[in-house]
């Protein structure tokens, strides 16, 4: 069909990654026509690249109803955007485009949950082998990264040119809000200290409700107690997402490990030349090394949601997709999120961010021959003794 042809066409192009600096420069000379012309090509390219990978998923996953639904959302959104391919960038079209983007963003609001549901459906109906599991891990990392990037583009366009923002900009000019320094979703002077405190307070609220107590926060800069602002050029909502997730995990570990007098969670902010590091240390008893990597695996993090009806007993953090997604947010602008734990004592979690906004480039999945081969896994024989076999692939590759 025509759509299939368009998919083939757009998937031949590589996505064009932007740096935070480029997002900002673009926002400062905000030109809606230019943004429209860029997005009507770039969005179909990013959609088509990931849709080609959806098509390569293991058949039994593709057949799950939730996955089929997500696939349909992508097809519909792709079709809707390529309708703008030959339109003139005149005001009525620009307005229509903006509204269309908002519509698409809403359509895809529940993609993460729905894909998780699909993985759950697969686990409950099929025995999943190691090869399939690895393919799914590979895919979901790329799929969610693609989604983060597409939403970033849509957010920038709609925040810069959408109706809400015109009035919000006027409000900030008159001194309401943050003084109008945001450029779309980017804050050129995002204060890490403020975001850390915000994420801590919100996690503590949940912690208090569940455990009736919570660990204190000890905030340090370069190793000494401090509350000086630490501005970075970043998307505050991404940073918040990562920190809130880490705080919930740290608090749960501390509260489960200490009957009384929970030791504080220490957060150390370090401003390097190349990296900004946010290190969060808890004394929550730690986790064995064999578990550390599993915390980032979607197949292990997928469990049925606790019933929503008794929300008072919902645990603080369920090892949902929170950690793998947080790591993707960090990696999206070439940062990272790593865990280092000492079983019996506690865990350090470090968020690394690029200090320079021109080095903070989007990290985007590209569909090509290399990516394709990850979906046709070949059974690998171990070339080290003992077991590299974690709980995830125990004893499957013993035979010569
Ligand atoms: C733990 C396990 C964990 C995951 C992520 C962040 C902090 C912690 N602490 O014990």
mmCIF file with all atom_site columns, N, CA and C and ligand atoms in Angstrom, residues 246 249-250 253 282 284 286-287 295 319 323 339 347 349, ligand 1:
data_model
loop_
_atom_site.group_PDB
_atom_site.id
_atom_site.type_symbol
_atom_site.label_atom_id
_atom_site.label_alt_id
_atom_site.label_comp_id
_atom_site.label_asym_id
_atom_site.label_entity_id
_atom_site.label_seq_id
_atom_site.pdbx_PDB_ins_code
_atom_site.Cartn_x
_atom_site.Cartn_y
_atom_site.Cartn_z
_atom_site.occupancy
_atom_site.B_iso_or_equiv
_atom_site.pdbx_formal_charge
_atom_site.auth_seq_id
_atom_site.auth_comp_id
_atom_site.auth_asym_id
_atom_site.auth_atom_id
_atom_site.pdbx_PDB_model_num
ATOM   1  N N  . UNK A 1 246 ? 15.200 7.205  41.794 1.00 0.00 ? 246 UNK A N  1
ATOM   2  C CA . UNK A 1 246 ? 16.308 6.774  42.653 1.00 0.00 ? 246 UNK A CA 1
ATOM   3  C C  . UNK A 1 246 ? 15.965 6.984  44.134 1.00 0.00 ? 246 UNK A C  1
ATOM   4  N N  . UNK A 1 249 ? 13.647 4.232  45.415 1.00 0.00 ? 249 UNK A N  1
ATOM   5  C CA . UNK A 1 249 ? 14.369 2.970  45.627 1.00 0.00 ? 249 UNK A CA 1
ATOM   6  C C  . UNK A 1 249 ? 15.252 3.043  46.860 1.00 0.00 ? 249 UNK A C  1
ATOM   7  N N  . UNK A 1 250 ? 15.968 4.150  47.002 1.00 0.00 ? 250 UNK A N  1
ATOM   8  C CA . UNK A 1 250 ? 16.876 4.310  48.145 1.00 0.00 ? 250 UNK A CA 1
ATOM   9  C C  . UNK A 1 250 ? 16.074 4.316  49.450 1.00 0.00 ? 250 UNK A C  1
ATOM   10 N N  . UNK A 1 253 ? 14.823 0.853  50.374 1.00 0.00 ? 253 UNK A N  1
ATOM   11 C CA . UNK A 1 253 ? 15.905 0.002  50.876 1.00 0.00 ? 253 UNK A CA 1
ATOM   12 C C  . UNK A 1 253 ? 16.256 0.382  52.321 1.00 0.00 ? 253 UNK A C  1
ATOM   13 N N  . UNK A 1 282 ? 22.840 5.388  49.662 1.00 0.00 ? 282 UNK A N  1
ATOM   14 C CA . UNK A 1 282 ? 21.966 4.956  50.748 1.00 0.00 ? 282 UNK A CA 1
ATOM   15 C C  . UNK A 1 282 ? 22.646 3.858  51.551 1.00 0.00 ? 282 UNK A C  1
ATOM   16 N N  . UNK A 1 284 ? 21.049 1.198  52.742 1.00 0.00 ? 284 UNK A N  1
ATOM   17 C CA . UNK A 1 284 ? 19.859 0.357  52.769 1.00 0.00 ? 284 UNK A CA 1
ATOM   18 C C  . UNK A 1 284 ? 20.157 -1.125 52.662 1.00 0.00 ? 284 UNK A C  1
ATOM   19 N N  . UNK A 1 286 ? 22.087 -2.673 50.593 1.00 0.00 ? 286 UNK A N  1
ATOM   20 C CA . UNK A 1 286 ? 22.651 -3.071 49.308 1.00 0.00 ? 286 UNK A CA 1
ATOM   21 C C  . UNK A 1 286 ? 21.954 -4.247 48.647 1.00 0.00 ? 286 UNK A C  1
ATOM   22 N N  . UNK A 1 287 ? 22.468 -4.616 47.495 1.00 0.00 ? 287 UNK A N  1
ATOM   23 C CA . UNK A 1 287 ? 21.942 -5.750 46.741 1.00 0.00 ? 287 UNK A CA 1
ATOM   24 C C  . UNK A 1 287 ? 23.121 -6.544 46.198 1.00 0.00 ? 287 UNK A C  1
ATOM   25 N N  . UNK A 1 295 ? 17.961 -5.343 37.616 1.00 0.00 ? 295 UNK A N  1
ATOM   26 C CA . UNK A 1 295 ? 17.090 -4.200 37.884 1.00 0.00 ? 295 UNK A CA 1
ATOM   27 C C  . UNK A 1 295 ? 16.841 -3.373 36.632 1.00 0.00 ? 295 UNK A C  1
ATOM   28 N N  . UNK A 1 319 ? 10.119 -1.670 41.478 1.00 0.00 ? 319 UNK A N  1
ATOM   29 C CA . UNK A 1 319 ? 11.033 -2.066 40.418 1.00 0.00 ? 319 UNK A CA 1
ATOM   30 C C  . UNK A 1 319 ? 10.243 -2.254 39.133 1.00 0.00 ? 319 UNK A C  1
ATOM   31 N N  . UNK A 1 323 ? 13.617 2.143  36.670 1.00 0.00 ? 323 UNK A N  1
ATOM   32 C CA . UNK A 1 323 ? 15.078 2.223  36.531 1.00 0.00 ? 323 UNK A CA 1
ATOM   33 C C  . UNK A 1 323 ? 15.553 2.165  35.082 1.00 0.00 ? 323 UNK A C  1
ATOM   34 N N  . UNK A 1 339 ? 24.498 1.905  38.847 1.00 0.00 ? 339 UNK A N  1
ATOM   35 C CA . UNK A 1 339 ? 24.332 1.480  40.231 1.00 0.00 ? 339 UNK A CA 1
ATOM   36 C C  . UNK A 1 339 ? 25.577 0.734  40.659 1.00 0.00 ? 339 UNK A C  1
ATOM   37 N N  . UNK A 1 347 ? 23.915 1.156  48.749 1.00 0.00 ? 347 UNK A N  1
ATOM   38 C CA . UNK A 1 347 ? 24.018 1.319  47.292 1.00 0.00 ? 347 UNK A CA 1
ATOM   39 C C  . UNK A 1 347 ? 24.359 2.761  46.921 1.00 0.00 ? 347 UNK A C  1
ATOM   40 N N  . UNK A 1 349 ? 24.061 5.219  43.664 1.00 0.00 ? 349 UNK A N  1
ATOM   41 C CA . UNK A 1 349 ? 23.521 5.409  42.317 1.00 0.00 ? 349 UNK A CA 1
ATOM   42 C C  . UNK A 1 349 ? 24.088 6.724  41.809 1.00 0.00 ? 349 UNK A C  1
HETATM 43 C C1 . LIG B 2 .   ? 18.955 -0.294 46.755 1.00 0.00 ? 1   LIG B C1 1
HETATM 44 C C2 . LIG B 2 .   ? 18.476 -0.772 45.408 1.00 0.00 ? 1   LIG B C2 1
HETATM 45 C C3 . LIG B 2 .   ? 18.486 0.519  44.628 1.00 0.00 ? 1   LIG B C3 1
HETATM 46 C C4 . LIG B 2 .   ? 18.149 0.775  43.317 1.00 0.00 ? 1   LIG B C4 1
HETATM 47 C C5 . LIG B 2 .   ? 18.254 2.091  42.839 1.00 0.00 ? 1   LIG B C5 1
HETATM 48 C C6 . LIG B 2 .   ? 18.669 3.110  43.678 1.00 0.00 ? 1   LIG B C6 1
HETATM 49 C C7 . LIG B 2 .   ? 19.001 2.851  45.003 1.00 0.00 ? 1   LIG B C7 1
HETATM 50 C C8 . LIG B 2 .   ? 18.896 1.551  45.487 1.00 0.00 ? 1   LIG B C8 1
HETATM 51 N N1 . LIG B 2 .   ? 19.181 1.059  46.747 1.00 0.00 ? 1   LIG B N1 1
HETATM 52 O O1 . LIG B 2 .   ? 19.109 -1.014 47.750 1.00 0.00 ? 1   LIG B O1 1
#
